[in-house]
């Protein structure tokens, strides 16, 4: 799709051109070639590595700015060639690896290998949507592929170690909030926010909120590409349960950039 972009300099988000967006995704893939090969030196310099380790959801944009500043290539043809080569390298290196093996990620968090790959898939989907939406090009997000982000990345990170990625200035609440998530493409799961910590529980216990979701719509909403009202009105996400008014407090912690 990006190879057909008529103007690489066209603005596709508030801050990025089409070429910037492709460079961002290409740089993530390049960083992941180092992440899955611990024998390689870090791709980022000391400043970038320090920012990576202290990043929270609310400061991801600072890290993105640092990385793009040090990665000046904006020729889309060269970027796509590098992106495809780096994806191939990540897949080759991890072909026989344990998908549950934890890897160090942003903000001192740990994500299973399968979750890191799911994150890369999501980057392709979300930023592909950005370019297609702005330039009126066709773009389809498969629900099964989109579901990987929630099931393997989000639940995987919450199961391992979230580090300080979800830190907020809001004082922890004593009130336990349990939210059940269900879709046709994921295993039912309950996420619980209690005293500032988020944990994963099996379904079956008491919950406050129940969410049925279409995976592409959930991802686009959580990454602020589409509004919550629009998503609810199209029934792509349905919220129920005995205490749905607790959901906003939950989402102030369990959030995405």
One Martini backbone bead per residue (centre of mass of N, CA, C, O) as a GRO file, in nm:
protein
  257
    1UNK     BB    1   0.059   0.061  -0.023
    2UNK     BB    2   0.304   0.266   0.020
    3UNK     BB    3   0.412   0.238  -0.276
    4UNK     BB    4   0.138   0.420  -0.371
    5UNK     BB    5   0.218   0.684  -0.263
    6UNK     BB    6   0.209   0.997  -0.407
    7UNK     BB    7   0.293   1.157  -0.116
    8UNK     BB    8   0.528   1.131   0.129
    9UNK     BB    9   0.470   1.441   0.248
   10UNK     BB   10   0.206   1.375   0.350
   11UNK     BB   11  -0.022   1.431   0.589
   12UNK     BB   12  -0.147   1.176   0.842
   13UNK     BB   13  -0.086   1.340   1.093
   14UNK     BB   14  -0.017   1.588   1.308
   15UNK     BB   15   0.319   1.503   1.281
   16UNK     BB   16   0.306   1.305   1.025
   17UNK     BB   17   0.411   1.162   0.755
   18UNK     BB   18   0.423   0.901   0.556
   19UNK     BB   19   0.733   0.866   0.586
   20UNK     BB   20   0.744   0.880   0.892
   21UNK     BB   21   0.563   0.634   0.945
   22UNK     BB   22   0.740   0.425   0.804
   23UNK     BB   23   0.992   0.482   0.974
   24UNK     BB   24   0.875   0.397   1.242
   25UNK     BB   25   0.817   0.100   1.168
   26UNK     BB   26   1.104   0.031   1.071
   27UNK     BB   27   1.241   0.087   1.346
   28UNK     BB   28   1.098  -0.126   1.510
   29UNK     BB   29   1.197  -0.369   1.348
   30UNK     BB   30   1.497  -0.308   1.400
   31UNK     BB   31   1.483  -0.329   1.709
   32UNK     BB   32   1.382  -0.632   1.705
   33UNK     BB   33   1.643  -0.757   1.595
   34UNK     BB   34   1.787  -0.696   1.870
   35UNK     BB   35   1.592  -0.819   2.080
   36UNK     BB   36   1.620  -1.126   1.951
   37UNK     BB   37   1.948  -1.042   1.970
   38UNK     BB   38   2.148  -1.030   2.248
   39UNK     BB   39   2.433  -1.023   2.090
   40UNK     BB   40   2.350  -0.748   2.020
   41UNK     BB   41   2.367  -0.433   2.011
   42UNK     BB   42   2.218  -0.162   2.070
   43UNK     BB   43   2.060   0.066   1.863
   44UNK     BB   44   2.065   0.270   2.074
   45UNK     BB   45   2.162   0.513   2.245
   46UNK     BB   46   2.194   0.617   2.560
   47UNK     BB   47   1.953   0.809   2.553
   48UNK     BB   48   1.748   0.615   2.423
   49UNK     BB   49   1.777   0.388   2.634
   50UNK     BB   50   1.688   0.559   2.876
   51UNK     BB   51   1.405   0.628   2.766
   52UNK     BB   52   1.302   0.340   2.733
   53UNK     BB   53   1.320   0.261   3.045
   54UNK     BB   54   1.124   0.530   3.135
   55UNK     BB   55   0.879   0.466   2.989
   56UNK     BB   56   0.552   0.560   2.925
   57UNK     BB   57   0.258   0.592   2.779
   58UNK     BB   58   0.289   0.923   2.800
   59UNK     BB   59   0.614   0.903   2.664
   60UNK     BB   60   0.638   0.775   2.377
   61UNK     BB   61   0.676   1.034   2.201
   62UNK     BB   62   0.965   1.091   2.293
   63UNK     BB   63   1.092   0.837   2.177
   64UNK     BB   64   1.001   0.876   1.883
   65UNK     BB   65   1.158   1.140   1.838
   66UNK     BB   66   1.442   1.030   1.889
   67UNK     BB   67   1.442   0.808   1.674
   68UNK     BB   68   1.372   0.983   1.419
   69UNK     BB   69   1.618   1.171   1.444
   70UNK     BB   70   1.826   0.906   1.406
   71UNK     BB   71   1.626   0.840   1.137
   72UNK     BB   72   1.640   1.000   0.824
   73UNK     BB   73   1.501   0.813   0.645
   74UNK     BB   74   1.240   0.883   0.357
   75UNK     BB   75   1.252   0.658   0.157
   76UNK     BB   76   1.014   0.437   0.086
   77UNK     BB   77   1.162   0.218  -0.069
   78UNK     BB   78   1.388   0.176   0.144
   79UNK     BB   79   1.206   0.126   0.387
   80UNK     BB   80   1.060  -0.127   0.282
   81UNK     BB   81   1.307  -0.301   0.238
   82UNK     BB   82   1.398  -0.293   0.537
   83UNK     BB   83   1.141  -0.395   0.669
   84UNK     BB   84   1.126  -0.674   0.531
   85UNK     BB   85   1.406  -0.770   0.626
   86UNK     BB   86   1.350  -0.746   0.935
   87UNK     BB   87   1.111  -0.936   0.950
   88UNK     BB   88   1.262  -1.182   0.842
   89UNK     BB   89   1.471  -1.187   1.072
   90UNK     BB   90   1.280  -1.225   1.309
   91UNK     BB   91   1.154  -1.492   1.205
   92UNK     BB   92   1.414  -1.655   1.182
   93UNK     BB   93   1.521  -1.632   1.479
   94UNK     BB   94   1.217  -1.732   1.608
   95UNK     BB   95   1.118  -2.006   1.493
   96UNK     BB   96   1.238  -2.193   1.764
   97UNK     BB   97   1.116  -2.031   1.979
   98UNK     BB   98   0.976  -1.934   2.272
   99UNK     BB   99   0.678  -1.760   2.292
  100UNK     BB  100   0.706  -1.715   2.627
  101UNK     BB  101   0.953  -1.558   2.624
  102UNK     BB  102   1.093  -1.305   2.793
  103UNK     BB  103   1.110  -0.953   2.718
  104UNK     BB  104   1.246  -0.656   2.707
  105UNK     BB  105   1.079  -0.348   2.745
  106UNK     BB  106   0.916  -0.094   2.805
  107UNK     BB  107   0.941   0.032   3.118
  108UNK     BB  108   1.042  -0.252   3.245
  109UNK     BB  109   0.905  -0.452   3.084
  110UNK     BB  110   0.745  -0.774   3.003
  111UNK     BB  111   0.741  -0.971   2.697
  112UNK     BB  112   0.643  -1.195   2.504
  113UNK     BB  113   0.744  -1.288   2.206
  114UNK     BB  114   0.459  -1.303   2.081
  115UNK     BB  115   0.393  -1.006   2.167
  116UNK     BB  116   0.603  -0.864   1.994
  117UNK     BB  117   0.490  -0.961   1.723
  118UNK     BB  118   0.207  -0.841   1.771
  119UNK     BB  119   0.302  -0.549   1.783
  120UNK     BB  120   0.407  -0.536   1.493
  121UNK     BB  121   0.140  -0.592   1.357
  122UNK     BB  122  -0.004  -0.342   1.479
  123UNK     BB  123   0.174  -0.128   1.351
  124UNK     BB  124   0.093  -0.195   1.062
  125UNK     BB  125  -0.212  -0.146   1.099
  126UNK     BB  126  -0.233   0.142   1.223
  127UNK     BB  127  -0.039   0.293   1.016
  128UNK     BB  128  -0.189   0.204   0.769
  129UNK     BB  129  -0.450   0.349   0.845
  130UNK     BB  130  -0.341   0.635   0.849
  131UNK     BB  131  -0.267   0.649   0.548
  132UNK     BB  132  -0.535   0.557   0.421
  133UNK     BB  133  -0.721   0.771   0.550
  134UNK     BB  134  -0.573   1.030   0.445
  135UNK     BB  135  -0.544   0.907   0.122
  136UNK     BB  136  -0.772   0.716   0.030
  137UNK     BB  137  -0.698   0.411   0.090
  138UNK     BB  138  -0.692   0.085   0.099
  139UNK     BB  139  -0.788  -0.092   0.417
  140UNK     BB  140  -0.737  -0.400   0.602
  141UNK     BB  141  -0.840  -0.551   0.914
  142UNK     BB  142  -0.793  -0.836   1.063
  143UNK     BB  143  -0.936  -0.977   1.335
  144UNK     BB  144  -0.728  -1.203   1.392
  145UNK     BB  145  -0.480  -1.013   1.389
  146UNK     BB  146  -0.578  -0.801   1.597
  147UNK     BB  147  -0.607  -1.005   1.842
  148UNK     BB  148  -0.304  -1.039   1.912
  149UNK     BB  149  -0.264  -0.784   2.081
  150UNK     BB  150  -0.442  -0.857   2.320
  151UNK     BB  151  -0.356  -1.158   2.382
  152UNK     BB  152  -0.028  -1.137   2.357
  153UNK     BB  153   0.043  -0.853   2.460
  154UNK     BB  154  -0.137  -0.744   2.689
  155UNK     BB  155  -0.175  -1.008   2.850
  156UNK     BB  156   0.123  -1.085   2.850
  157UNK     BB  157   0.229  -0.840   3.010
  158UNK     BB  158   0.036  -0.867   3.259
  159UNK     BB  159   0.150  -1.154   3.330
  160UNK     BB  160   0.434  -1.060   3.373
  161UNK     BB  161   0.547  -0.725   3.332
  162UNK     BB  162   0.471  -0.373   3.346
  163UNK     BB  163   0.618  -0.209   3.528
  164UNK     BB  164   0.595   0.157   3.446
  165UNK     BB  165   0.401   0.197   3.194
  166UNK     BB  166   0.116   0.261   3.380
  167UNK     BB  167   0.185   0.508   3.505
  168UNK     BB  168   0.044   0.754   3.731
  169UNK     BB  169  -0.089   1.042   3.907
  170UNK     BB  170  -0.297   0.862   4.017
  171UNK     BB  171  -0.434   0.745   4.279
  172UNK     BB  172  -0.492   0.466   4.418
  173UNK     BB  173  -0.750   0.236   4.431
  174UNK     BB  174  -0.942   0.039   4.640
  175UNK     BB  175  -1.123  -0.028   4.418
  176UNK     BB  176  -1.228  -0.298   4.258
  177UNK     BB  177  -1.176  -0.371   3.899
  178UNK     BB  178  -1.367  -0.583   3.681
  179UNK     BB  179  -1.289  -0.692   3.339
  180UNK     BB  180  -1.456  -0.842   3.075
  181UNK     BB  181  -1.327  -1.014   2.787
  182UNK     BB  182  -1.484  -1.057   2.454
  183UNK     BB  183  -1.438  -1.268   2.159
  184UNK     BB  184  -1.417  -1.451   1.857
  185UNK     BB  185  -1.065  -1.430   1.880
  186UNK     BB  186  -1.060  -1.483   2.198
  187UNK     BB  187  -0.984  -1.542   2.516
  188UNK     BB  188  -1.135  -1.528   2.790
  189UNK     BB  189  -1.101  -1.238   3.016
  190UNK     BB  190  -0.973  -1.086   3.325
  191UNK     BB  191  -0.933  -0.753   3.433
  192UNK     BB  192  -0.757  -0.615   3.723
  193UNK     BB  193  -0.805  -0.328   3.930
  194UNK     BB  194  -0.575  -0.280   4.220
  195UNK     BB  195  -0.395  -0.055   4.365
  196UNK     BB  196  -0.258   0.005   4.062
  197UNK     BB  197  -0.297  -0.292   3.971
  198UNK     BB  198  -0.265  -0.535   3.703
  199UNK     BB  199  -0.456  -0.828   3.644
  200UNK     BB  200  -0.505  -1.178   3.567
  201UNK     BB  201  -0.811  -1.360   3.509
  202UNK     BB  202  -1.034  -1.591   3.527
  203UNK     BB  203  -1.323  -1.677   3.450
  204UNK     BB  204  -1.623  -1.667   3.698
  205UNK     BB  205  -1.616  -1.425   3.850
  206UNK     BB  206  -1.664  -1.127   3.960
  207UNK     BB  207  -1.797  -0.841   3.780
  208UNK     BB  208  -1.844  -0.507   3.649
  209UNK     BB  209  -1.748  -0.556   3.344
  210UNK     BB  210  -1.859  -0.605   3.000
  211UNK     BB  211  -1.675  -0.693   2.693
  212UNK     BB  212  -1.756  -0.672   2.354
  213UNK     BB  213  -1.535  -0.732   2.065
  214UNK     BB  214  -1.375  -0.583   1.794
  215UNK     BB  215  -1.050  -0.581   1.739
  216UNK     BB  216  -1.004  -0.337   1.547
  217UNK     BB  217  -1.179  -0.138   1.713
  218UNK     BB  218  -1.024  -0.150   1.978
  219UNK     BB  219  -0.750  -0.054   1.873
  220UNK     BB  220  -0.844   0.216   1.746
  221UNK     BB  221  -0.956   0.329   2.012
  222UNK     BB  222  -0.704   0.298   2.204
  223UNK     BB  223  -0.535   0.477   1.971
  224UNK     BB  224  -0.728   0.724   1.885
  225UNK     BB  225  -0.877   0.685   1.590
  226UNK     BB  226  -1.148   0.633   1.738
  227UNK     BB  227  -1.434   0.680   1.890
  228UNK     BB  228  -1.637   0.567   2.140
  229UNK     BB  229  -1.913   0.643   2.031
  230UNK     BB  230  -1.887   0.528   1.747
  231UNK     BB  231  -1.825   0.236   1.837
  232UNK     BB  232  -2.089   0.193   1.997
  233UNK     BB  233  -2.299   0.259   1.769
  234UNK     BB  234  -2.180   0.008   1.585
  235UNK     BB  235  -2.130  -0.244   1.785
  236UNK     BB  236  -1.814  -0.316   1.821
  237UNK     BB  237  -1.873  -0.222   2.120
  238UNK     BB  238  -1.990  -0.384   2.423
  239UNK     BB  239  -2.135  -0.259   2.725
  240UNK     BB  240  -2.158  -0.417   3.050
  241UNK     BB  241  -2.295  -0.489   3.348
  242UNK     BB  242  -2.337  -0.380   3.681
  243UNK     BB  243  -2.067  -0.146   3.651
  244UNK     BB  244  -1.996   0.054   3.389
  245UNK     BB  245  -1.898   0.328   3.538
  246UNK     BB  246  -1.596   0.203   3.595
  247UNK     BB  247  -1.441   0.213   3.322
  248UNK     BB  248  -1.291   0.491   3.314
  249UNK     BB  249  -1.099   0.424   3.552
  250UNK     BB  250  -0.965   0.184   3.412
  251UNK     BB  251  -0.872   0.349   3.143
  252UNK     BB  252  -0.667   0.541   3.295
  253UNK     BB  253  -0.467   0.288   3.313
  254UNK     BB  254  -0.572   0.107   3.075
  255UNK     BB  255  -0.360   0.217   2.825
  256UNK     BB  256  -0.274   0.403   2.532
  257UNK     BB  257  -0.101   0.628   2.325
   0.00000   0.00000   0.00000
